[in-house]
Structure formats: structure tokens, C-alpha cells
mmCIF file with all atom_site columns, C-alpha atoms (C1' of nucleotides) in Angstrom:
data_model
loop_
_atom_site.group_PDB
_atom_site.id
_atom_site.type_symbol
_atom_site.label_atom_id
_atom_site.label_alt_id
_atom_site.label_comp_id
_atom_site.label_asym_id
_atom_site.label_entity_id
_atom_site.label_seq_id
_atom_site.pdbx_PDB_ins_code
_atom_site.Cartn_x
_atom_site.Cartn_y
_atom_site.Cartn_z
_atom_site.occupancy
_atom_site.B_iso_or_equiv
_atom_site.pdbx_formal_charge
_atom_site.auth_seq_id
_atom_site.auth_comp_id
_atom_site.auth_asym_id
_atom_site.auth_atom_id
_atom_site.pdbx_PDB_model_num
ATOM 1   C CA    . MET X 1 1   ? -0.070  0.048  -0.020  1.00 0.00 ? 1   MET X CA    1
ATOM 2   C CA    . ALA X 1 2   ? 1.539   3.209  -0.997  1.00 0.00 ? 2   ALA X CA    1
ATOM 3   C CA    . ARG X 1 3   ? 2.163   5.982  1.402   1.00 0.00 ? 3   ARG X CA    1
ATOM 4   C CA    . ARG X 1 4   ? -0.311  8.863  1.605   1.00 0.00 ? 4   ARG X CA    1
ATOM 5   C CA    . LEU X 1 5   ? 0.882   12.467 1.432   1.00 0.00 ? 5   LEU X CA    1
ATOM 6   C CA    . THR X 1 6   ? 0.572   13.929 5.143   1.00 0.00 ? 6   THR X CA    1
ATOM 7   C CA    . ARG X 1 7   ? -0.760  17.189 6.454   1.00 0.00 ? 7   ARG X CA    1
ATOM 8   C CA    . SER X 1 8   ? 2.918   18.044 7.309   1.00 0.00 ? 8   SER X CA    1
ATOM 9   C CA    . PHE X 1 9   ? 3.734   17.573 3.638   1.00 0.00 ? 9   PHE X CA    1
ATOM 10  C CA    . PHE X 1 10  ? 1.490   20.363 2.559   1.00 0.00 ? 10  PHE X CA    1
ATOM 11  C CA    . ALA X 1 11  ? 2.163   22.583 5.695   1.00 0.00 ? 11  ALA X CA    1
ATOM 12  C CA    . ARG X 1 12  ? 5.326   23.784 4.126   1.00 0.00 ? 12  ARG X CA    1
ATOM 13  C CA    . SER X 1 13  ? 6.672   26.327 1.508   1.00 0.00 ? 13  SER X CA    1
ATOM 14  C CA    . THR X 1 14  ? 4.569   26.333 -1.667  1.00 0.00 ? 14  THR X CA    1
ATOM 15  C CA    . LEU X 1 15  ? 7.506   26.195 -3.762  1.00 0.00 ? 15  LEU X CA    1
ATOM 16  C CA    . LEU X 1 16  ? 8.950   23.097 -1.867  1.00 0.00 ? 16  LEU X CA    1
ATOM 17  C CA    . VAL X 1 17  ? 5.644   21.423 -1.921  1.00 0.00 ? 17  VAL X CA    1
ATOM 18  C CA    . ALA X 1 18  ? 5.140   22.001 -5.758  1.00 0.00 ? 18  ALA X CA    1
ATOM 19  C CA    . ARG X 1 19  ? 8.524   20.522 -6.608  1.00 0.00 ? 19  ARG X CA    1
ATOM 20  C CA    . GLU X 1 20  ? 8.057   17.413 -4.315  1.00 0.00 ? 20  GLU X CA    1
ATOM 21  C CA    . LEU X 1 21  ? 4.606   16.956 -5.807  1.00 0.00 ? 21  LEU X CA    1
ATOM 22  C CA    . LEU X 1 22  ? 6.192   15.923 -9.084  1.00 0.00 ? 22  LEU X CA    1
ATOM 23  C CA    . GLY X 1 23  ? 6.261   12.278 -9.507  1.00 0.00 ? 23  GLY X CA    1
ATOM 24  C CA    . ALA X 1 24  ? 3.511   11.740 -6.737  1.00 0.00 ? 24  ALA X CA    1
ATOM 25  C CA    . ARG X 1 25  ? 0.454   9.564  -7.608  1.00 0.00 ? 25  ARG X CA    1
ATOM 26  C CA    . LEU X 1 26  ? -2.901  11.616 -7.709  1.00 0.00 ? 26  LEU X CA    1
ATOM 27  C CA    . VAL X 1 27  ? -5.676  9.129  -6.893  1.00 0.00 ? 27  VAL X CA    1
ATOM 28  C CA    . CYS X 1 28  ? -9.394  9.688  -7.618  1.00 0.00 ? 28  CYS X CA    1
ATOM 29  C CA    . ARG X 1 29  ? -11.845 6.959  -6.332  1.00 0.00 ? 29  ARG X CA    1
ATOM 30  C CA    . VAL X 1 30  ? -15.171 6.694  -8.110  1.00 0.00 ? 30  VAL X CA    1
ATOM 31  C CA    . GLY X 1 31  ? -17.138 4.060  -6.315  1.00 0.00 ? 31  GLY X CA    1
ATOM 32  C CA    . GLU X 1 32  ? -14.877 1.008  -6.737  1.00 0.00 ? 32  GLU X CA    1
ATOM 33  C CA    . GLU X 1 33  ? -12.866 2.166  -9.538  1.00 0.00 ? 33  GLU X CA    1
ATOM 34  C CA    . TYR X 1 34  ? -9.625  4.144  -9.012  1.00 0.00 ? 34  TYR X CA    1
ATOM 35  C CA    . LEU X 1 35  ? -8.283  6.705  -11.401 1.00 0.00 ? 35  LEU X CA    1
ATOM 36  C CA    . VAL X 1 36  ? -4.675  7.310  -10.972 1.00 0.00 ? 36  VAL X CA    1
ATOM 37  C CA    . GLY X 1 37  ? -2.052  9.512  -12.576 1.00 0.00 ? 37  GLY X CA    1
ATOM 38  C CA    . ARG X 1 38  ? 1.536   10.548 -11.835 1.00 0.00 ? 38  ARG X CA    1
ATOM 39  C CA    . VAL X 1 39  ? 1.893   14.340 -11.318 1.00 0.00 ? 39  VAL X CA    1
ATOM 40  C CA    . VAL X 1 40  ? 4.237   15.828 -14.020 1.00 0.00 ? 40  VAL X CA    1
ATOM 41  C CA    . ASP X 1 41  ? 3.337   19.603 -14.160 1.00 0.00 ? 41  ASP X CA    1
ATOM 42  C CA    . VAL X 1 42  ? 2.413   22.005 -11.395 1.00 0.00 ? 42  VAL X CA    1
ATOM 43  C CA    . GLU X 1 43  ? 2.439   25.685 -10.474 1.00 0.00 ? 43  GLU X CA    1
ATOM 44  C CA    . ALA X 1 44  ? 2.752   27.541 -7.220  1.00 0.00 ? 44  ALA X CA    1
ATOM 45  C CA    . TYR X 1 45  ? 0.256   30.383 -6.333  1.00 0.00 ? 45  TYR X CA    1
ATOM 46  C CA    . ILE X 1 46  ? 1.613   32.014 -3.060  1.00 0.00 ? 46  ILE X CA    1
ATOM 47  C CA    . GLY X 1 47  ? -0.364  34.398 -1.008  1.00 0.00 ? 47  GLY X CA    1
ATOM 48  C CA    . GLU X 1 48  ? -1.995  37.901 -1.185  1.00 0.00 ? 48  GLU X CA    1
ATOM 49  C CA    . SER X 1 49  ? 1.121   39.440 -2.525  1.00 0.00 ? 49  SER X CA    1
ATOM 50  C CA    . ASP X 1 50  ? 1.237   37.297 -5.648  1.00 0.00 ? 50  ASP X CA    1
ATOM 51  C CA    . SER X 1 51  ? -0.679  39.246 -8.141  1.00 0.00 ? 51  SER X CA    1
ATOM 52  C CA    . ALA X 1 52  ? -1.320  36.000 -10.155 1.00 0.00 ? 52  ALA X CA    1
ATOM 53  C CA    . CYS X 1 53  ? -2.913  34.254 -6.984  1.00 0.00 ? 53  CYS X CA    1
ATOM 54  C CA    . HIS X 1 54  ? -6.783  34.500 -6.617  1.00 0.00 ? 54  HIS X CA    1
ATOM 55  C CA    . ALA X 1 55  ? -6.120  35.635 -3.135  1.00 0.00 ? 55  ALA X CA    1
ATOM 56  C CA    . SER X 1 56  ? -4.413  38.671 -4.312  1.00 0.00 ? 56  SER X CA    1
ATOM 57  C CA    . ARG X 1 57  ? -7.477  40.822 -3.825  1.00 0.00 ? 57  ARG X CA    1
ATOM 58  C CA    . GLY X 1 58  ? -8.241  39.394 -0.416  1.00 0.00 ? 58  GLY X CA    1
ATOM 59  C CA    . ARG X 1 59  ? -10.476 36.617 0.752   1.00 0.00 ? 59  ARG X CA    1
ATOM 60  C CA    . THR X 1 60  ? -13.637 35.886 -1.046  1.00 0.00 ? 60  THR X CA    1
ATOM 61  C CA    . PRO X 1 61  ? -16.322 33.146 -0.926  1.00 0.00 ? 61  PRO X CA    1
ATOM 62  C CA    . ARG X 1 62  ? -14.612 31.528 -4.138  1.00 0.00 ? 62  ARG X CA    1
ATOM 63  C CA    . ASN X 1 63  ? -10.985 31.628 -2.706  1.00 0.00 ? 63  ASN X CA    1
ATOM 64  C CA    . ALA X 1 64  ? -11.908 30.938 1.042   1.00 0.00 ? 64  ALA X CA    1
ATOM 65  C CA    . VAL X 1 65  ? -10.446 27.315 0.859   1.00 0.00 ? 65  VAL X CA    1
ATOM 66  C CA    . MET X 1 66  ? -6.999  28.644 0.243   1.00 0.00 ? 66  MET X CA    1
ATOM 67  C CA    . TYR X 1 67  ? -7.010  30.521 3.647   1.00 0.00 ? 67  TYR X CA    1
ATOM 68  C CA    . GLY X 1 68  ? -7.946  27.252 5.418   1.00 0.00 ? 68  GLY X CA    1
ATOM 69  C CA    . PRO X 1 69  ? -5.813  24.338 6.432   1.00 0.00 ? 69  PRO X CA    1
ATOM 70  C CA    . PRO X 1 70  ? -3.367  22.671 4.027   1.00 0.00 ? 70  PRO X CA    1
ATOM 71  C CA    . GLY X 1 71  ? -3.881  19.329 2.227   1.00 0.00 ? 71  GLY X CA    1
ATOM 72  C CA    . HIS X 1 72  ? -7.452  20.506 1.134   1.00 0.00 ? 72  HIS X CA    1
ATOM 73  C CA    . ALA X 1 73  ? -8.601  20.776 -2.542  1.00 0.00 ? 73  ALA X CA    1
ATOM 74  C CA    . TYR X 1 74  ? -9.232  24.098 -3.923  1.00 0.00 ? 74  TYR X CA    1
ATOM 75  C CA    . VAL X 1 75  ? -11.568 23.328 -6.913  1.00 0.00 ? 75  VAL X CA    1
ATOM 76  C CA    . TYR X 1 76  ? -12.691 26.432 -9.053  1.00 0.00 ? 76  TYR X CA    1
ATOM 77  C CA    . PHE X 1 77  ? -14.393 27.174 -12.290 1.00 0.00 ? 77  PHE X CA    1
ATOM 78  C CA    . THR X 1 78  ? -13.127 29.489 -14.935 1.00 0.00 ? 78  THR X CA    1
ATOM 79  C CA    . TYR X 1 79  ? -13.584 30.528 -18.689 1.00 0.00 ? 79  TYR X CA    1
ATOM 80  C CA    . GLY X 1 80  ? -17.300 29.417 -18.364 1.00 0.00 ? 80  GLY X CA    1
ATOM 81  C CA    . MET X 1 81  ? -16.522 25.774 -18.850 1.00 0.00 ? 81  MET X CA    1
ATOM 82  C CA    . HIS X 1 82  ? -13.264 24.659 -17.042 1.00 0.00 ? 82  HIS X CA    1
ATOM 83  C CA    . TRP X 1 83  ? -12.426 23.283 -13.611 1.00 0.00 ? 83  TRP X CA    1
ATOM 84  C CA    . MET X 1 84  ? -9.105  23.355 -12.051 1.00 0.00 ? 84  MET X CA    1
ATOM 85  C CA    . LEU X 1 85  ? -7.662  21.466 -9.124  1.00 0.00 ? 85  LEU X CA    1
ATOM 86  C CA    . ASN X 1 86  ? -5.262  22.875 -6.631  1.00 0.00 ? 86  ASN X CA    1
ATOM 87  C CA    . VAL X 1 87  ? -4.066  21.711 -3.493  1.00 0.00 ? 87  VAL X CA    1
ATOM 88  C CA    . VAL X 1 88  ? -3.852  24.126 -0.419  1.00 0.00 ? 88  VAL X CA    1
ATOM 89  C CA    . THR X 1 89  ? -0.411  24.636 1.074   1.00 0.00 ? 89  THR X CA    1
ATOM 90  C CA    . GLU X 1 90  ? 1.403   26.635 3.932   1.00 0.00 ? 90  GLU X CA    1
ATOM 91  C CA    . ARG X 1 91  ? -0.025  27.051 7.275   1.00 0.00 ? 91  ARG X CA    1
ATOM 92  C CA    . GLN X 1 92  ? -3.695  27.952 8.080   1.00 0.00 ? 92  GLN X CA    1
ATOM 93  C CA    . GLY X 1 93  ? -4.220  31.389 7.245   1.00 0.00 ? 93  GLY X CA    1
ATOM 94  C CA    . VAL X 1 94  ? -1.881  31.769 4.482   1.00 0.00 ? 94  VAL X CA    1
ATOM 95  C CA    . PRO X 1 95  ? -3.735  31.559 1.289   1.00 0.00 ? 95  PRO X CA    1
ATOM 96  C CA    . ALA X 1 96  ? -1.490  29.507 -1.105  1.00 0.00 ? 96  ALA X CA    1
ATOM 97  C CA    . ALA X 1 97  ? -1.989  26.506 -3.455  1.00 0.00 ? 97  ALA X CA    1
ATOM 98  C CA    . VAL X 1 98  ? -0.328  24.260 -5.926  1.00 0.00 ? 98  VAL X CA    1
ATOM 99  C CA    . LEU X 1 99  ? -2.269  24.116 -9.354  1.00 0.00 ? 99  LEU X CA    1
ATOM 100 C CA    . ILE X 1 100 ? -2.044  20.480 -10.753 1.00 0.00 ? 100 ILE X CA    1
ATOM 101 C CA    . ARG X 1 101 ? -1.565  21.294 -14.505 1.00 0.00 ? 101 ARG X CA    1
ATOM 102 C CA    . ALA X 1 102 ? -0.952  17.843 -15.911 1.00 0.00 ? 102 ALA X CA    1
ATOM 103 C CA    . ILE X 1 103 ? -0.682  14.034 -14.875 1.00 0.00 ? 103 ILE X CA    1
ATOM 104 C CA    . GLU X 1 104 ? 0.624   10.945 -16.668 1.00 0.00 ? 104 GLU X CA    1
ATOM 105 C CA    . PRO X 1 105 ? -2.229  8.387  -16.762 1.00 0.00 ? 105 PRO X CA    1
ATOM 106 C CA    . LEU X 1 106 ? -1.500  5.217  -14.909 1.00 0.00 ? 106 LEU X CA    1
ATOM 107 C CA    . GLU X 1 107 ? -4.838  3.412  -13.920 1.00 0.00 ? 107 GLU X CA    1
ATOM 108 C CA    . GLY X 1 108 ? -8.377  3.710  -15.150 1.00 0.00 ? 108 GLY X CA    1
ATOM 109 C CA    . LEU X 1 109 ? -7.473  4.354  -18.580 1.00 0.00 ? 109 LEU X CA    1
ATOM 110 C CA    . ASP X 1 110 ? -10.712 3.128  -20.011 1.00 0.00 ? 110 ASP X CA    1
ATOM 111 C CA    . THR X 1 111 ? -12.707 5.694  -17.945 1.00 0.00 ? 111 THR X CA    1
ATOM 112 C CA    . LEU X 1 112 ? -10.338 8.637  -18.630 1.00 0.00 ? 112 LEU X CA    1
ATOM 113 C CA    . ARG X 1 113 ? -10.644 7.883  -22.385 1.00 0.00 ? 113 ARG X CA    1
ATOM 114 C CA    . ARG X 1 114 ? -14.361 7.701  -22.267 1.00 0.00 ? 114 ARG X CA    1
ATOM 115 C CA    . ARG X 1 115 ? -14.604 11.033 -20.089 1.00 0.00 ? 115 ARG X CA    1
ATOM 116 C CA    . ARG X 1 116 ? -12.368 12.763 -22.709 1.00 0.00 ? 116 ARG X CA    1
ATOM 117 C CA    . GLY X 1 117 ? -14.371 11.765 -25.717 1.00 0.00 ? 117 GLY X CA    1
ATOM 118 C CA    . GLY X 1 118 ? -11.958 8.992  -26.984 1.00 0.00 ? 118 GLY X CA    1
ATOM 119 C CA    . ARG X 1 119 ? -9.003  11.320 -27.591 1.00 0.00 ? 119 ARG X CA    1
ATOM 120 C CA    . GLY X 1 120 ? -5.463  10.154 -27.558 1.00 0.00 ? 120 GLY X CA    1
ATOM 121 C CA    . ASP X 1 121 ? -3.656  9.052  -24.487 1.00 0.00 ? 121 ASP X CA    1
ATOM 122 C CA    . ARG X 1 122 ? -1.499  12.233 -24.508 1.00 0.00 ? 122 ARG X CA    1
ATOM 123 C CA    . GLU X 1 123 ? -4.464  14.286 -24.496 1.00 0.00 ? 123 GLU X CA    1
ATOM 124 C CA    . LEU X 1 124 ? -6.456  12.784 -21.621 1.00 0.00 ? 124 LEU X CA    1
ATOM 125 C CA    . THR X 1 125 ? -4.933  14.707 -18.744 1.00 0.00 ? 125 THR X CA    1
ATOM 126 C CA    . SER X 1 126 ? -2.294  17.096 -20.144 1.00 0.00 ? 126 SER X CA    1
ATOM 127 C CA    . GLY X 1 127 ? -3.816  20.010 -18.805 1.00 0.00 ? 127 GLY X CA    1
ATOM 128 C CA    . PRO X 1 128 ? -5.388  21.552 -15.777 1.00 0.00 ? 128 PRO X CA    1
ATOM 129 C CA    . ALA X 1 129 ? -8.740  21.429 -17.270 1.00 0.00 ? 129 ALA X CA    1
ATOM 130 C CA    . ARG X 1 130 ? -8.401  18.190 -19.093 1.00 0.00 ? 130 ARG X CA    1
ATOM 131 C CA    . LEU X 1 131 ? -7.450  16.297 -15.979 1.00 0.00 ? 131 LEU X CA    1
ATOM 132 C CA    . CYS X 1 132 ? -10.345 17.535 -14.154 1.00 0.00 ? 132 CYS X CA    1
ATOM 133 C CA    . GLN X 1 133 ? -12.675 16.398 -16.917 1.00 0.00 ? 133 GLN X CA    1
ATOM 134 C CA    . ALA X 1 134 ? -11.012 12.942 -17.315 1.00 0.00 ? 134 ALA X CA    1
ATOM 135 C CA    . LEU X 1 135 ? -10.975 12.369 -13.355 1.00 0.00 ? 135 LEU X CA    1
ATOM 136 C CA    . GLY X 1 136 ? -14.516 14.056 -13.090 1.00 0.00 ? 136 GLY X CA    1
ATOM 137 C CA    . ILE X 1 137 ? -13.417 16.699 -10.545 1.00 0.00 ? 137 ILE X CA    1
ATOM 138 C CA    . ASP X 1 138 ? -15.836 19.708 -10.153 1.00 0.00 ? 138 ASP X CA    1
ATOM 139 C CA    . ARG X 1 139 ? -17.109 21.897 -7.211  1.00 0.00 ? 139 ARG X CA    1
ATOM 140 C CA    . GLU X 1 140 ? -18.241 18.928 -5.541  1.00 0.00 ? 140 GLU X CA    1
ATOM 141 C CA    . LEU X 1 141 ? -14.754 18.258 -4.542  1.00 0.00 ? 141 LEU X CA    1
ATOM 142 C CA    . ASN X 1 142 ? -14.007 21.854 -3.466  1.00 0.00 ? 142 ASN X CA    1
ATOM 143 C CA    . GLY X 1 143 ? -12.696 21.822 0.151   1.00 0.00 ? 143 GLY X CA    1
ATOM 144 C CA    . GLU X 1 144 ? -12.201 17.948 0.202   1.00 0.00 ? 144 GLU X CA    1
ATOM 145 C CA    . ASP X 1 145 ? -9.631  16.985 2.555   1.00 0.00 ? 145 ASP X CA    1
ATOM 146 C CA    . MET X 1 146 ? -6.860  15.172 0.586   1.00 0.00 ? 146 MET X CA    1
ATOM 147 C CA    . VAL X 1 147 ? -5.011  13.958 3.518   1.00 0.00 ? 147 VAL X CA    1
ATOM 148 C CA    . ARG X 1 148 ? -7.981  12.299 5.396   1.00 0.00 ? 148 ARG X CA    1
ATOM 149 C CA    . GLY X 1 149 ? -10.483 11.892 2.616   1.00 0.00 ? 149 GLY X CA    1
ATOM 150 C CA    . SER X 1 150 ? -10.943 8.650  0.560   1.00 0.00 ? 150 SER X CA    1
ATOM 151 C CA    . ARG X 1 151 ? -12.221 10.167 -2.702  1.00 0.00 ? 151 ARG X CA    1
ATOM 152 C CA    . LEU X 1 152 ? -9.043  12.403 -3.862  1.00 0.00 ? 152 LEU X CA    1
ATOM 153 C CA    . TYR X 1 153 ? -5.520  12.170 -2.456  1.00 0.00 ? 153 TYR X CA    1
ATOM 154 C CA    . PHE X 1 154 ? -1.948  11.832 -3.148  1.00 0.00 ? 154 PHE X CA    1
ATOM 155 C CA    . GLU X 1 155 ? 0.296   9.023  -2.703  1.00 0.00 ? 155 GLU X CA    1
ATOM 156 C CA    . ALA X 1 156 ? 3.975   9.246  -2.504  1.00 0.00 ? 156 ALA X CA    1
ATOM 157 C CA    . SER X 1 157 ? 6.259   7.633  -5.317  1.00 0.00 ? 157 SER X CA    1
ATOM 158 C CA    . PRO X 1 158 ? 9.718   6.349  -4.887  1.00 0.00 ? 158 PRO X CA    1
ATOM 159 C CA    . GLY X 1 159 ? 12.292  7.541  -7.057  1.00 0.00 ? 159 GLY X CA    1
ATOM 160 C CA    . ARG X 1 160 ? 10.947  11.294 -6.959  1.00 0.00 ? 160 ARG X CA    1
ATOM 161 C CA    . GLU X 1 161 ? 14.552  12.628 -6.345  1.00 0.00 ? 161 GLU X CA    1
ATOM 162 C CA    . GLU X 1 162 ? 15.797  11.331 -9.529  1.00 0.00 ? 162 GLU X CA    1
ATOM 163 C CA    . LEU X 1 163 ? 13.129  13.153 -11.704 1.00 0.00 ? 163 LEU X CA    1
ATOM 164 C CA    . PRO X 1 164 ? 14.548  15.600 -14.095 1.00 0.00 ? 164 PRO X CA    1
ATOM 165 C CA    . VAL X 1 165 ? 12.826  18.862 -12.916 1.00 0.00 ? 165 VAL X CA    1
ATOM 166 C CA    . ALA X 1 166 ? 12.650  21.782 -15.044 1.00 0.00 ? 166 ALA X CA    1
ATOM 167 C CA    . THR X 1 167 ? 11.199  25.355 -13.987 1.00 0.00 ? 167 THR X CA    1
ATOM 168 C CA    . THR X 1 168 ? 9.338   27.850 -16.148 1.00 0.00 ? 168 THR X CA    1
ATOM 169 C CA    . PRO X 1 169 ? 7.101   31.033 -15.619 1.00 0.00 ? 169 PRO X CA    1
ATOM 170 C CA    . ARG X 1 170 ? 3.543   30.235 -14.896 1.00 0.00 ? 170 ARG X CA    1
ATOM 171 C CA    . ILE X 1 171 ? 1.067   29.987 -17.651 1.00 0.00 ? 171 ILE X CA    1
ATOM 172 C CA    . GLY X 1 172 ? -1.960  32.113 -18.667 1.00 0.00 ? 172 GLY X CA    1
ATOM 173 C CA    . ILE X 1 173 ? -1.441  34.870 -16.093 1.00 0.00 ? 173 ILE X CA    1
ATOM 174 C CA    . ASP X 1 174 ? -0.826  37.856 -18.507 1.00 0.00 ? 174 ASP X CA    1
ATOM 175 C CA    . TYR X 1 175 ? -2.971  40.062 -16.102 1.00 0.00 ? 175 TYR X CA    1
ATOM 176 C CA    . ALA X 1 176 ? -0.199  39.774 -13.347 1.00 0.00 ? 176 ALA X CA    1
ATOM 177 C CA    . ARG X 1 177 ? 2.419   42.115 -12.421 1.00 0.00 ? 177 ARG X CA    1
ATOM 178 C CA    . GLU X 1 178 ? 5.786   41.617 -14.467 1.00 0.00 ? 178 GLU X CA    1
ATOM 179 C CA    . GLU X 1 179 ? 7.630   40.067 -11.475 1.00 0.00 ? 179 GLU X CA    1
ATOM 180 C CA    . ASP X 1 180 ? 5.042   37.677 -10.936 1.00 0.00 ? 180 ASP X CA    1
ATOM 181 C CA    . ARG X 1 181 ? 4.658   36.704 -14.465 1.00 0.00 ? 181 ARG X CA    1
ATOM 182 C CA    . LYS X 1 182 ? 8.460   35.987 -14.557 1.00 0.00 ? 182 LYS X CA    1
ATOM 183 C CA    . ALA X 1 183 ? 8.707   33.938 -11.459 1.00 0.00 ? 183 ALA X CA    1
ATOM 184 C CA    . PRO X 1 184 ? 9.827   30.377 -12.281 1.00 0.00 ? 184 PRO X CA    1
ATOM 185 C CA    . TRP X 1 185 ? 6.960   28.749 -10.146 1.00 0.00 ? 185 TRP X CA    1
ATOM 186 C CA    . ARG X 1 186 ? 5.981   26.160 -12.824 1.00 0.00 ? 186 ARG X CA    1
ATOM 187 C CA    . PHE X 1 187 ? 7.711   22.697 -12.130 1.00 0.00 ? 187 PHE X CA    1
ATOM 188 C CA    . VAL X 1 188 ? 7.617   20.157 -14.667 1.00 0.00 ? 188 VAL X CA    1
ATOM 189 C CA    . VAL X 1 189 ? 9.204   16.743 -15.295 1.00 0.00 ? 189 VAL X CA    1
ATOM 190 C CA    . ALA X 1 190 ? 11.454  17.545 -18.110 1.00 0.00 ? 190 ALA X CA    1
ATOM 191 C CA    . GLY X 1 191 ? 10.645  15.691 -21.362 1.00 0.00 ? 191 GLY X CA    1
ATOM 192 C CA    . ASN X 1 192 ? 7.558   14.113 -20.154 1.00 0.00 ? 192 ASN X CA    1
ATOM 193 C CA    . PRO X 1 193 ? 5.084   13.395 -23.072 1.00 0.00 ? 193 PRO X CA    1
ATOM 194 C CA    . HIS X 1 194 ? 2.059   14.338 -20.834 1.00 0.00 ? 194 HIS X CA    1
ATOM 195 C CA    . LEU X 1 195 ? 2.906   17.867 -19.969 1.00 0.00 ? 195 LEU X CA    1
ATOM 196 C CA    . SER X 1 196 ? 0.236   20.758 -20.524 1.00 0.00 ? 196 SER X CA    1
ATOM 197 C CA    . ARG X 1 197 ? 0.733   22.884 -23.656 1.00 0.00 ? 197 ARG X CA    1
ATOM 198 C CA    . THR X 1 198 ? 2.849   25.963 -22.924 1.00 0.00 ? 198 THR X CA    1
ATOM 199 C CA    . ARG X 1 199 ? 1.497   28.886 -24.635 1.00 0.00 ? 199 ARG X CA    1
ATOM 200 C CA    . ALA X 1 200 ? 3.724   31.970 -25.775 1.00 0.00 ? 200 ALA X CA    1
ATOM 201 C CA    . ARG X 1 201 ? 4.053   34.483 -23.151 1.00 0.00 ? 201 ARG X CA    1
ATOM 202 C CA    . THR X 1 202 ? 6.570   37.508 -22.586 1.00 0.00 ? 202 THR X CA    1
ATOM 203 C "C1'" . DG  R 2 1   ? -28.925 44.282 -11.120 1.00 0.00 ? 1   DG  R "C1'" 1
ATOM 204 C "C1'" . DT  R 2 2   ? -25.673 44.144 -14.251 1.00 0.00 ? 2   DT  R "C1'" 1
ATOM 205 C "C1'" . DA  R 2 3   ? -21.136 44.003 -16.731 1.00 0.00 ? 3   DA  R "C1'" 1
ATOM 206 C "C1'" . DA  R 2 4   ? -16.542 42.405 -17.385 1.00 0.00 ? 4   DA  R "C1'" 1
ATOM 207 C "C1'" . DG  R 2 5   ? -13.196 39.243 -17.593 1.00 0.00 ? 5   DG  R "C1'" 1
ATOM 208 C "C1'" . DG  R 2 6   ? -10.857 34.708 -16.575 1.00 0.00 ? 6   DG  R "C1'" 1
ATOM 209 C "C1'" . DA  R 2 7   ? -4.513  30.111 -13.553 1.00 0.00 ? 7   DA  R "C1'" 1
ATOM 210 C "C1'" . DT  R 2 8   ? -8.294  26.794 -20.807 1.00 0.00 ? 8   DT  R "C1'" 1
ATOM 211 C "C1'" . DG  R 2 9   ? -9.179  23.710 -24.709 1.00 0.00 ? 9   DG  R "C1'" 1
ATOM 212 C "C1'" . DC  R 2 10  ? -10.847 22.977 -29.190 1.00 0.00 ? 10  DC  R "C1'" 1
ATOM 213 C "C1'" . DG  R 2 11  ? -11.841 23.346 -34.042 1.00 0.00 ? 11  DG  R "C1'" 1
ATOM 214 C "C1'" . DC  R 2 12  ? -10.617 25.621 -37.985 1.00 0.00 ? 12  DC  R "C1'" 1
ATOM 215 C "C1'" . DT  R 2 13  ? -7.363  27.600 -40.992 1.00 0.00 ? 13  DT  R "C1'" 1
ATOM 216 C "C1'" . DG  W 3 1   ? -1.915  30.430 -34.719 1.00 0.00 ? 1   DG  W "C1'" 1
ATOM 217 C "C1'" . DC  W 3 2   ? -6.365  32.428 -33.765 1.00 0.00 ? 2   DC  W "C1'" 1
ATOM 218 C "C1'" . DG  W 3 3   ? -11.085 32.937 -32.199 1.00 0.00 ? 3   DG  W "C1'" 1
ATOM 219 C "C1'" . DC  W 3 4   ? -14.644 31.512 -29.565 1.00 0.00 ? 4   DC  W "C1'" 1
ATOM 220 C "C1'" . DA  W 3 5   ? -17.330 28.830 -26.204 1.00 0.00 ? 5   DA  W "C1'" 1
ATOM 221 C "C1'" . DT  W 3 6   ? -19.742 29.637 -21.801 1.00 0.00 ? 6   DT  W "C1'" 1
ATOM 222 C "C1'" . DC  W 3 7   ? -20.989 30.915 -16.902 1.00 0.00 ? 7   DC  W "C1'" 1
ATOM 223 C "C1'" . DC  W 3 8   ? -19.031 31.760 -12.509 1.00 0.00 ? 8   DC  W "C1'" 1
ATOM 224 C "C1'" . DT  W 3 9   ? -17.307 35.276 -9.537  1.00 0.00 ? 9   DT  W "C1'" 1
ATOM 225 C "C1'" . DT  W 3 10  ? -16.364 39.696 -8.504  1.00 0.00 ? 10  DT  W "C1'" 1
ATOM 226 C "C1'" . DA  W 3 11  ? -16.801 44.718 -8.373  1.00 0.00 ? 11  DA  W "C1'" 1
ATOM 227 C "C1'" . DC  W 3 12  ? -19.468 48.410 -8.766  1.00 0.00 ? 12  DC  W "C1'" 1
ATOM 228 C "C1'" . DG  W 3 13  ? -23.876 51.094 -8.837  1.00 0.00 ? 13  DG  W "C1'" 1
#
DNA sequence: GTAAGGATGCGCT
DNA sequence: GCGCATCCTTACG
């Protein structure tokens, strides 16, 4: 039985949590079925001083989960059609989270393919909205405790230390301040074929 | 009450 | 590479 990631894992620096989430197994249980993928692409969003973070304009009903205890899922809706999955980091009261941008499918491929309309295996979960669609994640899981809960959680994976990690600026945050747009707070497993698409940015 | 815009994906060119 | 879909959240009146 794989080791679950603990509360203390998430209650640390968001950059450290983001980097160390690479390689972990993301598990989503749907009834008897387990949908599993390896985390290969994440981004850190850190506090009210980060102009790209949803908490940059203070606490609202939408971002309230980020102000709560670490290890909970922050799931939000955007662009009129897309859900995004984050996991809350830092100590309670510090609004920060890691956005899960892409996973490499490991288990439950049939279900993932069905949910994604029969697309190719590299398009099942290679994007923050794609993986939510494939795993069936929506507002129902907002606030879910990913440390104690049984529907959505992370498992440690051996060999993480050997993964080739690359950093880049975060994606899709053109509205943020220049220093925040430039911050290398996206972490990816270099060369992995299941990374999310990186769009041009300045 | 209402308007503006978004941590994206997809289809078409 | 570009434009649009689509609706929730927020800010403001």
C-alpha cells in the first residue's frame, strides 16, 4: 500500500511542495474504481502578495478554501466551462496552493478515455482542465480533505529525487505584475510527454 | 442588478 | 496561430 502524503507535507513552503509533488500519484476514487495519474506539471500560487494568485485581492467566497488548513482541494471554475484542481499549502491563514496542471495516466485508462471523448492518450490529462474532466473533478470536491478523505488524495512515489525537474514561468497569467509573470514557479518533469501545452508569453 | 473578464481547450485555417 | 465557447465570480452602482 502506497504512502499517503501527510498534512505536514502540505504545511510547508509552496515552492517546496510544488517541486516535491512531481512524481506523486494523484488518486481519484469513483465508487469501486480508482483513477490514478503521476503528477508531471504543477504551478505555485503564493499568498496575497502574488498578483497571479486568486487571493491577491483578499478573501472571497470563492478562494476561502485557500485560507484554510493545508492539504485540502481548492477546485474552482473558469472560462465558463473549465474546472481546475489545486491543493492548499502553507499554514492555515496563508492563502497559497499548488495548481495541478498535468498528470501521466497510470490506472483507469478506459474511464479517462471515455470521459475525454476518445481522445489520444497524450490528450487525456495534459492540462489543468483536461485532467479535471478526465477524473470527474468539479465543485463537489472543493474543500475536500486530501489527507484524510478517501475520494481524492496523493500517494508518495519512490524515485522522486531522480526526476529531471525543469522550471518555467507560470502559464496564462498575463494580467499579473511583471515580477510575478516572470517568477519561475511552474515545475515540470522535463521531457515528459504528458505536460500541458505551454503557450507563448513575454 | 449588471457588466466584465478569466490559472483553458478545441476546432478550424 | 487564432477566435470562440460559456458561466461563475467579482466589483460596482
